[in-house]
mmCIF file of C-alpha atoms and ligand atoms in Angstrom:
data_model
loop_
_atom_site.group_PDB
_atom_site.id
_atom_site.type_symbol
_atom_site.label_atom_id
_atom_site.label_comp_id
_atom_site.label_asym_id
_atom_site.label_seq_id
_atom_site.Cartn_x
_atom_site.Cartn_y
_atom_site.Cartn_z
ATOM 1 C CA UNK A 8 0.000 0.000 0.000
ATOM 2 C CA UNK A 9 1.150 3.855 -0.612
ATOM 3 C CA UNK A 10 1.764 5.615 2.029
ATOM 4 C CA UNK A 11 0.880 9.629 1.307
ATOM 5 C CA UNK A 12 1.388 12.233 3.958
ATOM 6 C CA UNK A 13 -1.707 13.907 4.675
ATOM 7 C CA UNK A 14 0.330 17.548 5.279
ATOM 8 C CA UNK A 15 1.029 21.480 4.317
ATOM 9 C CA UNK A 16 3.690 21.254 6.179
ATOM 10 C CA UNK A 17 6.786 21.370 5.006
ATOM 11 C CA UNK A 18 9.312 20.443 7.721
ATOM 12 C CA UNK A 19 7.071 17.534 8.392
ATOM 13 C CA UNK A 20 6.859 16.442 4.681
ATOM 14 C CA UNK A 21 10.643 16.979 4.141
ATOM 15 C CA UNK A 22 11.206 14.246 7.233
ATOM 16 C CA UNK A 23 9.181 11.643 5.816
ATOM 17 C CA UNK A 24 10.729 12.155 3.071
ATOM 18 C CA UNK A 25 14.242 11.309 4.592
ATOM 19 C CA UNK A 26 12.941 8.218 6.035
ATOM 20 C CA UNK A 27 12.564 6.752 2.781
ATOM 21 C CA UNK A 28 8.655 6.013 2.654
ATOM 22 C CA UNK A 29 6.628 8.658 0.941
ATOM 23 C CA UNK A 30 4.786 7.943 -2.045
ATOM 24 C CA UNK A 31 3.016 11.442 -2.408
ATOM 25 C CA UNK A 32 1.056 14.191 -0.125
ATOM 26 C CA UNK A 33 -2.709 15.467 0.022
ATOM 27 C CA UNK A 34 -3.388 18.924 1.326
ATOM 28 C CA UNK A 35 -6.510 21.096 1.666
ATOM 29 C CA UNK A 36 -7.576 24.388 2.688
ATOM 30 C CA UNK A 37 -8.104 23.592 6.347
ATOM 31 C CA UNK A 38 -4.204 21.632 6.516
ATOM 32 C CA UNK A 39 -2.978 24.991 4.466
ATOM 33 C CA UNK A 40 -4.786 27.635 6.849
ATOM 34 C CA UNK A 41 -2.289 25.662 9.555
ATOM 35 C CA UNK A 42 1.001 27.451 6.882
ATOM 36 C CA UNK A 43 1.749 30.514 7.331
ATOM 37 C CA UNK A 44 3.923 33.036 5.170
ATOM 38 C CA UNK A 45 3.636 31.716 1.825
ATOM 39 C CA UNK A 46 0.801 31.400 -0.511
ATOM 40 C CA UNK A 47 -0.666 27.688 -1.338
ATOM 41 C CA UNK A 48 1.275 28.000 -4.484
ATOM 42 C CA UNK A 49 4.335 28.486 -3.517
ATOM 43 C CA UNK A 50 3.297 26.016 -0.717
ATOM 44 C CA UNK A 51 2.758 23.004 -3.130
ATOM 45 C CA UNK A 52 5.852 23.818 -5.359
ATOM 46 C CA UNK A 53 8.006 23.523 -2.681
ATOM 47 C CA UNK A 54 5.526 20.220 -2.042
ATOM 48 C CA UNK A 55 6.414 19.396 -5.123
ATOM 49 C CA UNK A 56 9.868 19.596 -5.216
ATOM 50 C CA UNK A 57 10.642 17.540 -2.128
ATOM 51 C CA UNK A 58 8.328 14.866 -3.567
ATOM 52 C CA UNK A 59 7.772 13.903 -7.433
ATOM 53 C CA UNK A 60 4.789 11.201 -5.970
ATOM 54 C CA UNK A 61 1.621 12.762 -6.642
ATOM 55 C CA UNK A 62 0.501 15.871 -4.757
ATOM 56 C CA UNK A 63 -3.294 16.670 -4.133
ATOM 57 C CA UNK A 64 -4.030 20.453 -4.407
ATOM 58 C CA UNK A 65 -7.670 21.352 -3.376
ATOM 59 C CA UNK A 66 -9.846 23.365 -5.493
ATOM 60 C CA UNK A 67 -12.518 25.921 -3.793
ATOM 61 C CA UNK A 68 -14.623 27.359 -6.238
ATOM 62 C CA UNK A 69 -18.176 25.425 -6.430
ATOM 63 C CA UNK A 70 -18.965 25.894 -10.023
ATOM 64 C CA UNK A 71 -17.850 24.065 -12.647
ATOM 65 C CA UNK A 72 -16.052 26.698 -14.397
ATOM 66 C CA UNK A 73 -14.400 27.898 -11.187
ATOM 67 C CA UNK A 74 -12.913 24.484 -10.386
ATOM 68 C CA UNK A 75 -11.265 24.414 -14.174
ATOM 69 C CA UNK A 76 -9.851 27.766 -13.959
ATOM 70 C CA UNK A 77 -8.033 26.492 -10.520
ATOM 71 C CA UNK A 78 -7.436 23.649 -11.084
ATOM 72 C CA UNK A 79 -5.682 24.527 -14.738
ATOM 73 C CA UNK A 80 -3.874 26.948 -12.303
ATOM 74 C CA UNK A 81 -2.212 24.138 -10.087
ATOM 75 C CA UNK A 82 -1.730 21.560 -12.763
ATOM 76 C CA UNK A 83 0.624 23.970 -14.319
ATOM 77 C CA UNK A 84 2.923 24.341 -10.921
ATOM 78 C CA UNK A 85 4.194 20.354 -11.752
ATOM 79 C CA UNK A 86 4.072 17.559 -13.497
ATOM 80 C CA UNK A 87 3.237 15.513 -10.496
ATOM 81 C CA UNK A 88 -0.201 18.260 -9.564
ATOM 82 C CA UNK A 89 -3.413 16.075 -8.479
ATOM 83 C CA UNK A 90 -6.328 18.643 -8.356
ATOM 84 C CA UNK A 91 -8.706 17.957 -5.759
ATOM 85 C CA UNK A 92 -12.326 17.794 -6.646
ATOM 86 C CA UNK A 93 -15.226 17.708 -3.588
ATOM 87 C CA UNK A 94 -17.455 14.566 -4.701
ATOM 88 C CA UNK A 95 -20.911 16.793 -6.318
ATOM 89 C CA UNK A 96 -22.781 17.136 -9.241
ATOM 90 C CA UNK A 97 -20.496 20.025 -10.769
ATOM 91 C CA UNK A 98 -17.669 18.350 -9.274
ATOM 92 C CA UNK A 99 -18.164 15.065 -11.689
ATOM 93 C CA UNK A 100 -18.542 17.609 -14.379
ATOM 94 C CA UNK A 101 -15.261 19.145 -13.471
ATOM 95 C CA UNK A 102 -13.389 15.603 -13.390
ATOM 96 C CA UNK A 103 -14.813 14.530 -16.209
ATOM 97 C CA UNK A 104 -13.647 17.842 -18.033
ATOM 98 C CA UNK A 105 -10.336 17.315 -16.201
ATOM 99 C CA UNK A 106 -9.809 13.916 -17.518
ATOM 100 C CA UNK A 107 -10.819 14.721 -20.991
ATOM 101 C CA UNK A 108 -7.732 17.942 -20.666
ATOM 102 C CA UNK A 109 -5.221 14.751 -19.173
ATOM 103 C CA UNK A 110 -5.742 16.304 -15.697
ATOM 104 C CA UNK A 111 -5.761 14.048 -12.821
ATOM 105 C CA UNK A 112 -8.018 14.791 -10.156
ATOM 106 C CA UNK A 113 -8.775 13.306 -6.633
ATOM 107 C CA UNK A 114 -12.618 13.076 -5.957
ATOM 108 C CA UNK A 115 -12.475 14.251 -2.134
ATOM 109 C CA UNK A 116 -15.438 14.236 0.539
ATOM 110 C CA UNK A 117 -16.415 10.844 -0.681
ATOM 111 C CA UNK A 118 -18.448 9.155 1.737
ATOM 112 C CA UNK A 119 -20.252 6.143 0.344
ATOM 113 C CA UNK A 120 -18.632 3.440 -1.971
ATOM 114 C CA UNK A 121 -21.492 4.495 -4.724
ATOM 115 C CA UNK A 122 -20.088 8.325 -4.578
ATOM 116 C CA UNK A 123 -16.491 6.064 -4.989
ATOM 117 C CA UNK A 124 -18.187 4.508 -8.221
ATOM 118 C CA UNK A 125 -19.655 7.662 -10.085
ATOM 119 C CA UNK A 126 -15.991 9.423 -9.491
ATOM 120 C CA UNK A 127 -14.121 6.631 -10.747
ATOM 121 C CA UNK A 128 -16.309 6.573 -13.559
ATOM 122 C CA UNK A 129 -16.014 10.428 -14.251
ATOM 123 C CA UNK A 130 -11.847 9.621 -14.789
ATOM 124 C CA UNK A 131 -10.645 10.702 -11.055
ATOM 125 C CA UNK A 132 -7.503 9.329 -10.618
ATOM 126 C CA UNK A 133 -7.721 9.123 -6.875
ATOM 127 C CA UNK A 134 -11.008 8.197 -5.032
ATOM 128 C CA UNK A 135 -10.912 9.420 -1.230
ATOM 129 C CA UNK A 136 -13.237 7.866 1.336
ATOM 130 C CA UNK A 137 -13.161 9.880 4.900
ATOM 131 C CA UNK A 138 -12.934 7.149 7.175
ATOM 132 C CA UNK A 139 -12.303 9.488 10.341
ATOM 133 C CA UNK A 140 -15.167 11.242 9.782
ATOM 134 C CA UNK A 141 -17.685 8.992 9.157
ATOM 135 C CA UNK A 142 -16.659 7.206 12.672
ATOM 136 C CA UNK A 143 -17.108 10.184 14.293
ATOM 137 C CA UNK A 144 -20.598 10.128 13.272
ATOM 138 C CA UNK A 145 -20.603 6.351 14.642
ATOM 139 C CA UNK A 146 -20.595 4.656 11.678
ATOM 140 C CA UNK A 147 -18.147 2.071 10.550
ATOM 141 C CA UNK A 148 -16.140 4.306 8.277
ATOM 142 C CA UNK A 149 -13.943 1.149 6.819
ATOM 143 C CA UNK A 150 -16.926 -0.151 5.574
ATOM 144 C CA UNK A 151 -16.594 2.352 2.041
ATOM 145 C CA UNK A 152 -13.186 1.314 1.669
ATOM 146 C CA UNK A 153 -14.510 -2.480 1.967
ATOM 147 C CA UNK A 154 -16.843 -2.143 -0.426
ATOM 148 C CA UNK A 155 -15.308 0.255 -2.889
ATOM 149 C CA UNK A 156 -11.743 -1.461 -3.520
ATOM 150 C CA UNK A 157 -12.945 -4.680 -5.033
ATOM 151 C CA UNK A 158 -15.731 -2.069 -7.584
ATOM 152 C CA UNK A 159 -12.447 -0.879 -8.623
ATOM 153 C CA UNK A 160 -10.638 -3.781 -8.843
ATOM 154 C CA UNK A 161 -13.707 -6.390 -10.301
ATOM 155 C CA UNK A 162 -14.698 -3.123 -13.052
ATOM 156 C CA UNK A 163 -11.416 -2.568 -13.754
ATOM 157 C CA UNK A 164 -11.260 1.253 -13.540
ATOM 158 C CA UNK A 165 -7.990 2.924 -13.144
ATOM 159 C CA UNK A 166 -8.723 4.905 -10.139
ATOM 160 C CA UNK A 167 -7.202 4.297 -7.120
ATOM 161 C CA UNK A 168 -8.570 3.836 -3.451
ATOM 162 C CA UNK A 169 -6.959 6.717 -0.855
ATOM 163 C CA UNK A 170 -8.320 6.337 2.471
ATOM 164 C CA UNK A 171 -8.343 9.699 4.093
ATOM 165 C CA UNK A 172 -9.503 10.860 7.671
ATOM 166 C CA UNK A 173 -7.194 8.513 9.084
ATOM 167 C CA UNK A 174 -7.465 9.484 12.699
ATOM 168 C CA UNK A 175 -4.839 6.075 14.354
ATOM 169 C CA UNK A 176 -2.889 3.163 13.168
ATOM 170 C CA UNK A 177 -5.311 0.972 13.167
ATOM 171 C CA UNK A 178 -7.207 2.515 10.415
ATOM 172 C CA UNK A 179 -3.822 2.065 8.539
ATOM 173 C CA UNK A 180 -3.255 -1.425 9.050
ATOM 174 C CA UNK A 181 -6.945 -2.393 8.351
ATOM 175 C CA UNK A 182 -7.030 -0.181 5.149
ATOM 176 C CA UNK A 183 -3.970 -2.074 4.131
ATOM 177 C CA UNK A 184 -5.579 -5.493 4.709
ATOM 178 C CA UNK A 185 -9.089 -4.661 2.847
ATOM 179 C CA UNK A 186 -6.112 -4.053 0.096
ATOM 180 C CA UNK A 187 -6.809 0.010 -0.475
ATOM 181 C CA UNK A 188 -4.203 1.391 -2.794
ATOM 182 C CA UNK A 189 -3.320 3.802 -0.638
ATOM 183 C CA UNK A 190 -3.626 6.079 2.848
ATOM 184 C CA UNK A 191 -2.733 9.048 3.583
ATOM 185 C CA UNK A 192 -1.995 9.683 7.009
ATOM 186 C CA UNK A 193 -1.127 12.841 9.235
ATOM 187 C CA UNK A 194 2.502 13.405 10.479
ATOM 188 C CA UNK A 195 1.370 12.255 14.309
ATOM 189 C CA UNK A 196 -0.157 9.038 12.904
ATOM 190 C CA UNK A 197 3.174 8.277 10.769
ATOM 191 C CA UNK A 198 4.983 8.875 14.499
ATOM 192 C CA UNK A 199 2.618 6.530 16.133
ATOM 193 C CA UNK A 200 3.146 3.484 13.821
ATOM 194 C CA UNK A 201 7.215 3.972 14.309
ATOM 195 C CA UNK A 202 6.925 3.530 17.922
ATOM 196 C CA UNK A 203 5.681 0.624 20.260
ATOM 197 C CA UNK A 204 6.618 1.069 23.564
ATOM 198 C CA UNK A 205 8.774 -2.442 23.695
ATOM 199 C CA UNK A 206 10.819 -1.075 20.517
ATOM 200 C CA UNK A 207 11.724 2.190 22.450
ATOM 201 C CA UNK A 208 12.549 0.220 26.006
ATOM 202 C CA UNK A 209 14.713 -2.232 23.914
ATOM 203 C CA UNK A 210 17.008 0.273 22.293
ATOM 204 C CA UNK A 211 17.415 1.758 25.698
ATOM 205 C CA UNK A 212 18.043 -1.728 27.215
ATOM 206 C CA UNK A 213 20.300 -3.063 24.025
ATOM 207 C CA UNK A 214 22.279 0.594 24.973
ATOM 208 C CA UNK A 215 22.604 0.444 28.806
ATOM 209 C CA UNK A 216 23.430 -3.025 28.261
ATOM 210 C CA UNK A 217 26.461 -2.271 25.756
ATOM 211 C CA UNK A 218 27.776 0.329 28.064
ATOM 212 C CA UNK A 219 28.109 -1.840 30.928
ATOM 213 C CA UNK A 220 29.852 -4.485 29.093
ATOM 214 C CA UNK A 221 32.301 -2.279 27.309
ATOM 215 C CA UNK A 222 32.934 -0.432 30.935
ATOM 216 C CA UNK A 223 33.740 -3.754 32.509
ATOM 217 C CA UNK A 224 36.082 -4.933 29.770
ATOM 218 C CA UNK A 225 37.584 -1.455 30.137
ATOM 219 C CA UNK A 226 38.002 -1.928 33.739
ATOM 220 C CA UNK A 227 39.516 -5.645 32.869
ATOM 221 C CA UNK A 228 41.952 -4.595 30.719
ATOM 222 C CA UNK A 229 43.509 -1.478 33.290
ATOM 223 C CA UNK A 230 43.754 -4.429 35.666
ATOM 224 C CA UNK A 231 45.538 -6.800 33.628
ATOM 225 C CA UNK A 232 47.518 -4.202 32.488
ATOM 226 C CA UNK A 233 48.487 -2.360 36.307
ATOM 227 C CA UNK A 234 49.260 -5.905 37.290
ATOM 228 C CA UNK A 235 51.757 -7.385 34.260
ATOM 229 C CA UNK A 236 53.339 -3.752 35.071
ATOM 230 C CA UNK A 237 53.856 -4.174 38.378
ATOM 231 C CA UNK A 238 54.884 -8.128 37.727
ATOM 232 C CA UNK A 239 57.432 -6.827 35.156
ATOM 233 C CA UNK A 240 59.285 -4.673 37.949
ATOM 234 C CA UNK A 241 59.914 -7.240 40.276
HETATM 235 C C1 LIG B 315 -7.276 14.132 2.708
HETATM 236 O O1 LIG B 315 -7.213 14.165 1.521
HETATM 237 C C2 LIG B 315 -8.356 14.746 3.502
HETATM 238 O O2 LIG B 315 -8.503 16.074 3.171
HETATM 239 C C3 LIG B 315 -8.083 14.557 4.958
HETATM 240 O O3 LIG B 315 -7.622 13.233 5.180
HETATM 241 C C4 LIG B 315 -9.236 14.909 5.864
HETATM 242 O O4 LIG B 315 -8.930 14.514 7.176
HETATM 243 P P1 LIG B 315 -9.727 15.047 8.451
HETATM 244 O O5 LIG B 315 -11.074 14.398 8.478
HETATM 245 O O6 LIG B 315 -8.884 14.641 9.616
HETATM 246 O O7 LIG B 315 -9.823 16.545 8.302
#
């Protein structure tokens, strides 16, 4: 499975990126109104120049028109530009339009696996369930990524399944299991799945343990040597 950061933030994006497991980044207004100082342009080309894995940049407008005029806009920032499309009527439109122009888009807000099946059919390139979200309103979030990766897969569209919202690491390793394509996951959640609490009290064992056994060979050796010293004067 990908593994996409789900970031505006740069620091955070260039350390992923040093550990050798980023496939790409989504961002959206609310993750850019965390930036500050730059404008979301300038934001995703320096996005786009730590990363050449596909980069989701959200469009606003509501109108069919307005989401081709900025989405035209970020497609021409890089190569590697995925515009962002909120699953609606004039949203399909856009996609469609988007895909017909060699665009790729990522149908976003999707919240049922047949919203998943009418984006995929307008040409998005990346479907995006909100799994978070739709526990938060106590239901079983999961279940559109369940249901929507084998549409994909038994259809044969070329879309691909990114479960967003991911809100812990278990929503990782059970969207890897259903088999989605990919999940993109906040900076914190990234943290999380590096850690277990075993893992960080064995390095500090495997550590203290090294120490003590290179400070009592240490110790060995000055006695050996103070005593063939004193051996040799008499
Ligand atoms: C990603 O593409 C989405 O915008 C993001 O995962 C939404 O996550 P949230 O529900 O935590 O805001």
């Amino acid at each position: 499975m990908k593994i996409f950061l789900d970031t505006a933030d740069i620091e955070e994006i260039r350390t992923v990126a040093r550990w050798g497991i980023l496939d790409g980044v989504t961002t959206n207004p609310t993750l850019f109104s965390k930036t500050s100082g730059s404008t979301y342009e300038e934001v995703l080309k320096e996005i786009c120049g730590i990363t050449s894995g596909p980069v989701s940049a959200e469009v606003v407008a509501e109108d069919v028109e307005g989401m081709l005029t900025e989405g035209r806009a970020f497609a021409k920032i890089a190569p590697n530009i995925v515009v962002k499309v909120p699953m609606s009527e004039e949203g399909l439109e856009a996609i469609s339009r988007f895909a017909e122009e060699g665009i790729k888009t990522n149908c976003t807000l999707i919240f049922t696996a047949n919203q998943g099946l009418l984006a995929a059919k307008a040409g998005a390139s990346l479907l995006s369930p909100f799994v978070g979200r739709l526990d938060d309103i106590n239901q079983d979030g999961m279940e559109v990524i369940r249901e929507l990766v084998p549409m994909i897969e038994m259809y044969e569209y070329e879309s691909e399944v990114l479960a967003a919202s991911i809100r812990h690491p278990r929503h990782v390793t059970d969207a890897a299991l259903i088999g989605s394509h990919i999940a993109t996951l906040p900076f914190k959640v990234l943290q999380q799945m590096v850690h277990h609490p075993l893992t960080d009290k064995g390095i500090i064992t495997f550590r203290q343990d090294w120490e003590k056994a290179r400070k009592e060979a240490a110790e060995k050796n000055a006695v050996g040597a103070s005593a063939s010293g004193s051996s040799r004067q008499n």
